[in-house]
């Protein structure tokens, strides 16, 4: 068996142990030496498996202390859910928090004019936020909402649910969202905002939100830390 095949097999076995609870959150992980002895492989092979698990967010290294099992990733549901971010986290035993970076009005550029079917230079509200789980930044989001749809969104509203604000304050109701997901590497700004190393793999999602008439009422771009987030997609065939 080649070294790369061995490395993958060991990584999958260790990951299985983490997911099953054999190694628990916050527990110190076995040393490279101990794992070499257990699997009867070289340190290079073990180190490669541990590096993969660290990159994927299942292990964390603490200088001078060793390697530990990371906290569970935040689960985000991409299919229909009535729960907002805080509610989804609460179900997982985590505390959600939203930090507002910027709330401003910008002029629609060509892309935004096309998304919202408005004139270029039309006023668009821009809301930049960071979402936290148990105090740790996991998501950066910038949302755009036309002024004519929901004028004067406040700081307090921006720090809570935008969809709830649209419904309760402006009688604008979400009927459909279309989300496009891809992988992106954290650039300097994203790594700074999400407190992660430059080049960290992130989930990048663009979302277009429509009302029942098919009118676009919100557009957003989000970066989720790949080592702190997992996604669940539910499909119903009933």
Short mmCIF file of C-alpha atoms in Angstrom, two decimals:
data_model
loop_
_atom_site.label_atom_id
_atom_site.label_comp_id
_atom_site.label_asym_id
_atom_site.label_seq_id
_atom_site.Cartn_x
_atom_site.Cartn_y
_atom_site.Cartn_z
CA UNK A 1 0.00 0.00 0.00
CA UNK A 2 1.43 3.40 -0.99
CA UNK A 3 2.16 6.13 1.55
CA UNK A 4 -0.66 8.32 0.23
CA UNK A 5 -3.15 5.43 0.50
CA UNK A 6 -1.98 4.67 4.04
CA UNK A 7 -2.25 8.33 4.97
CA UNK A 8 -5.82 8.50 3.68
CA UNK A 9 -6.80 5.30 5.50
CA UNK A 10 -5.36 6.56 8.79
CA UNK A 11 -6.97 9.96 8.37
CA UNK A 12 -10.38 8.33 7.74
CA UNK A 13 -10.00 6.03 10.75
CA UNK A 14 -9.08 8.93 13.05
CA UNK A 15 -11.93 11.03 11.66
CA UNK A 16 -14.33 8.17 12.32
CA UNK A 17 -13.16 8.05 15.93
CA UNK A 18 -13.65 11.80 16.33
CA UNK A 19 -17.16 11.72 14.85
CA UNK A 20 -18.18 8.71 16.95
CA UNK A 21 -17.06 10.42 20.17
CA UNK A 22 -14.14 8.07 20.82
CA UNK A 23 -12.06 11.23 21.03
CA UNK A 24 -14.12 13.99 22.62
CA UNK A 25 -14.16 17.75 22.11
CA UNK A 26 -11.21 19.41 23.84
CA UNK A 27 -9.43 16.11 24.52
CA UNK A 28 -5.70 15.93 23.91
CA UNK A 29 -5.05 13.86 20.80
CA UNK A 30 -2.58 10.96 20.76
CA UNK A 31 0.97 11.95 19.87
CA UNK A 32 2.54 11.24 16.50
CA UNK A 33 4.75 8.64 18.18
CA UNK A 34 1.75 6.84 19.72
CA UNK A 35 -0.08 6.79 16.39
CA UNK A 36 3.03 5.53 14.58
CA UNK A 37 3.19 2.66 17.06
CA UNK A 38 -0.54 1.90 16.74
CA UNK A 39 -0.68 1.89 12.94
CA UNK A 40 2.90 0.68 12.37
CA UNK A 41 3.67 3.44 9.88
CA UNK A 42 6.22 6.22 9.51
CA UNK A 43 5.97 9.57 11.23
CA UNK A 44 5.67 11.24 7.81
CA UNK A 45 2.49 9.27 7.09
CA UNK A 46 0.95 10.06 10.48
CA UNK A 47 1.91 13.73 10.24
CA UNK A 48 0.23 13.98 6.83
CA UNK A 49 -3.00 12.52 8.22
CA UNK A 50 -2.93 14.89 11.20
CA UNK A 51 -2.24 17.87 8.93
CA UNK A 52 -5.33 17.00 6.88
CA UNK A 53 -7.51 16.74 9.98
CA UNK A 54 -6.15 20.07 11.21
CA UNK A 55 -6.77 21.80 7.87
CA UNK A 56 -10.33 20.43 7.81
CA UNK A 57 -10.98 21.80 11.29
CA UNK A 58 -11.23 18.57 13.29
CA UNK A 59 -8.01 19.12 15.24
CA UNK A 60 -6.30 22.22 16.64
CA UNK A 61 -2.64 22.59 17.48
CA UNK A 62 -1.63 24.60 20.53
CA UNK A 63 2.01 25.62 20.69
CA UNK A 64 3.79 24.02 23.61
CA UNK A 65 0.75 21.95 24.58
CA UNK A 66 0.05 19.54 21.73
CA UNK A 67 -2.87 18.67 19.47
CA UNK A 68 -6.49 18.67 20.64
CA UNK A 69 -9.88 17.68 19.28
CA UNK A 70 -11.60 20.81 17.94
CA UNK A 71 -15.09 21.95 18.86
CA UNK A 72 -17.93 20.75 16.66
CA UNK A 73 -18.52 22.68 13.46
CA UNK A 74 -21.53 24.95 13.13
CA UNK A 75 -24.18 23.16 11.05
CA UNK A 76 -25.99 25.34 8.54
CA UNK A 77 -29.12 24.10 6.76
CA UNK A 78 -29.33 25.12 3.12
CA UNK A 79 -32.79 23.69 2.53
CA UNK A 80 -35.92 25.41 3.82
CA UNK A 81 -35.82 26.26 7.51
CA UNK A 82 -37.84 28.84 9.44
CA UNK A 83 -35.05 29.25 11.96
CA UNK A 84 -32.68 32.21 11.87
CA UNK A 85 -28.96 31.94 12.61
CA UNK A 86 -29.30 32.27 16.39
CA UNK A 87 -32.07 29.67 16.51
CA UNK A 88 -30.07 27.18 14.44
CA UNK A 89 -27.11 27.61 16.79
CA UNK A 90 -29.25 27.31 19.91
CA UNK A 91 -30.40 23.86 18.79
CA UNK A 92 -26.71 22.88 18.63
CA UNK A 93 -26.01 24.23 22.11
CA UNK A 94 -24.09 27.24 20.81
CA UNK A 95 -24.58 30.96 21.35
CA UNK A 96 -25.01 33.08 18.24
CA UNK A 97 -24.06 36.73 17.94
CA UNK A 98 -24.05 39.24 15.07
CA UNK A 99 -21.54 42.11 14.82
CA UNK A 100 -22.38 44.96 12.45
CA UNK A 101 -19.37 46.22 10.47
CA UNK A 102 -21.08 48.70 8.18
CA UNK A 103 -24.57 50.00 7.45
CA UNK A 104 -24.63 52.44 4.56
CA UNK A 105 -26.41 53.48 1.39
CA UNK A 106 -24.57 52.95 -1.89
CA UNK A 107 -25.42 53.63 -5.51
CA UNK A 108 -26.31 50.57 -7.57
CA UNK A 109 -23.51 49.50 -9.88
CA UNK A 110 -24.19 47.53 -13.05
CA UNK A 111 -24.32 44.19 -11.23
CA UNK A 112 -26.71 45.35 -8.50
CA UNK A 113 -28.88 47.16 -11.04
CA UNK A 114 -29.17 43.89 -12.95
CA UNK A 115 -29.88 41.80 -9.83
CA UNK A 116 -32.64 44.10 -8.57
CA UNK A 117 -33.89 45.37 -11.95
CA UNK A 118 -33.34 48.97 -10.92
CA UNK A 119 -31.56 51.90 -12.54
CA UNK A 120 -27.84 52.29 -12.06
CA UNK A 121 -27.15 54.76 -9.23
CA UNK A 122 -30.43 53.77 -7.50
CA UNK A 123 -29.98 53.80 -3.69
CA UNK A 124 -29.16 50.40 -2.21
CA UNK A 125 -28.68 49.65 1.47
CA UNK A 126 -25.48 47.73 2.21
CA UNK A 127 -25.25 45.73 5.44
CA UNK A 128 -21.94 44.12 6.39
CA UNK A 129 -21.98 41.70 9.31
CA UNK A 130 -19.93 39.03 11.03
CA UNK A 131 -21.69 36.11 12.67
CA UNK A 132 -20.15 34.43 15.70
CA UNK A 133 -20.67 31.06 17.36
CA UNK A 134 -19.71 31.00 21.03
CA UNK A 135 -17.74 34.20 20.47
CA UNK A 136 -15.76 32.85 17.50
CA UNK A 137 -16.23 34.43 14.03
CA UNK A 138 -17.58 31.88 11.55
CA UNK A 139 -19.26 33.91 8.78
CA UNK A 140 -18.77 37.23 7.01
CA UNK A 141 -21.79 38.49 5.09
CA UNK A 142 -22.56 41.55 3.00
CA UNK A 143 -26.24 42.03 2.13
CA UNK A 144 -27.88 44.47 -0.28
CA UNK A 145 -31.51 45.64 -0.07
CA UNK A 146 -32.98 48.36 -2.32
CA UNK A 147 -34.00 51.50 -0.45
CA UNK A 148 -37.39 51.50 -2.17
CA UNK A 149 -38.19 48.07 -0.72
CA UNK A 150 -37.25 48.69 2.92
CA UNK A 151 -36.09 52.27 3.53
CA UNK A 152 -34.09 53.18 6.60
CA UNK A 153 -32.98 49.85 8.06
CA UNK A 154 -31.60 50.62 11.52
CA UNK A 155 -28.50 49.37 13.34
CA UNK A 156 -30.65 47.38 15.76
CA UNK A 157 -32.53 45.72 12.90
CA UNK A 158 -29.29 44.95 11.06
CA UNK A 159 -27.91 43.18 14.12
CA UNK A 160 -30.89 40.84 14.16
CA UNK A 161 -32.87 39.06 11.44
CA UNK A 162 -33.16 41.02 8.19
CA UNK A 163 -35.92 38.72 6.95
CA UNK A 164 -37.89 39.33 10.14
CA UNK A 165 -37.43 43.09 9.71
CA UNK A 166 -38.61 42.91 6.10
CA UNK A 167 -41.76 41.02 7.13
CA UNK A 168 -42.70 42.82 10.34
CA UNK A 169 -41.68 46.39 9.51
CA UNK A 170 -42.04 46.61 5.74
CA UNK A 171 -44.60 43.87 4.96
CA UNK A 172 -42.14 42.29 2.53
CA UNK A 173 -42.15 38.51 2.76
CA UNK A 174 -39.52 36.03 1.64
CA UNK A 175 -40.88 33.32 -0.65
CA UNK A 176 -37.76 31.84 -2.22
CA UNK A 177 -33.97 31.93 -2.01
CA UNK A 178 -31.50 30.71 -4.62
CA UNK A 179 -28.03 29.95 -3.28
CA UNK A 180 -24.88 29.29 -5.30
CA UNK A 181 -22.06 27.68 -3.32
CA UNK A 182 -18.38 27.33 -4.18
CA UNK A 183 -15.05 27.07 -2.42
CA UNK A 184 -12.88 30.18 -2.01
CA UNK A 185 -9.61 30.83 -0.20
CA UNK A 186 -9.56 33.57 2.41
CA UNK A 187 -7.82 36.68 1.14
CA UNK A 188 -6.19 39.23 3.44
CA UNK A 189 -9.45 40.99 4.35
CA UNK A 190 -11.47 37.81 4.91
CA UNK A 191 -8.69 36.23 6.98
CA UNK A 192 -8.61 39.37 9.12
CA UNK A 193 -12.40 39.53 9.56
CA UNK A 194 -12.77 35.82 10.33
CA UNK A 195 -9.54 35.56 12.33
CA UNK A 196 -8.17 32.71 10.24
CA UNK A 197 -4.90 32.15 8.35
CA UNK A 198 -4.51 33.61 4.87
CA UNK A 199 -5.63 31.03 2.33
CA UNK A 200 -7.99 29.18 4.67
CA UNK A 201 -10.60 27.28 2.60
CA UNK A 202 -14.01 28.93 2.95
CA UNK A 203 -17.50 28.24 1.67
CA UNK A 204 -18.55 31.17 -0.51
CA UNK A 205 -22.30 31.57 -1.05
CA UNK A 206 -24.20 34.07 -3.17
CA UNK A 207 -27.90 34.28 -2.28
CA UNK A 208 -30.73 35.86 -4.23
CA UNK A 209 -33.94 36.30 -2.22
CA UNK A 210 -37.34 36.78 -3.88
CA UNK A 211 -40.88 37.54 -2.77
CA UNK A 212 -43.95 35.64 -3.98
CA UNK A 213 -44.12 37.71 -7.19
CA UNK A 214 -40.55 36.77 -8.12
CA UNK A 215 -39.15 40.21 -7.32
CA UNK A 216 -35.62 40.21 -5.90
CA UNK A 217 -35.72 41.79 -2.44
CA UNK A 218 -32.26 40.93 -1.10
CA UNK A 219 -28.89 39.81 -2.44
CA UNK A 220 -25.97 38.68 -0.32
CA UNK A 221 -22.43 37.32 -0.47
CA UNK A 222 -21.13 35.24 2.43
CA UNK A 223 -17.87 33.60 3.43
CA UNK A 224 -18.01 30.75 5.96
CA UNK A 225 -14.88 29.38 7.59
CA UNK A 226 -14.48 25.88 6.19
CA UNK A 227 -12.84 24.62 9.38
CA UNK A 228 -15.76 25.83 11.51
CA UNK A 229 -18.80 25.18 9.32
CA UNK A 230 -20.57 22.25 7.71
CA UNK A 231 -23.69 22.30 5.56
CA UNK A 232 -26.72 20.03 5.51
CA UNK A 233 -28.92 19.84 2.42
CA UNK A 234 -32.35 18.29 2.91
CA UNK A 235 -34.46 17.18 -0.04
CA UNK A 236 -38.11 16.19 0.18
CA UNK A 237 -39.58 13.96 -2.51
CA UNK A 238 -43.09 13.78 -1.08
#
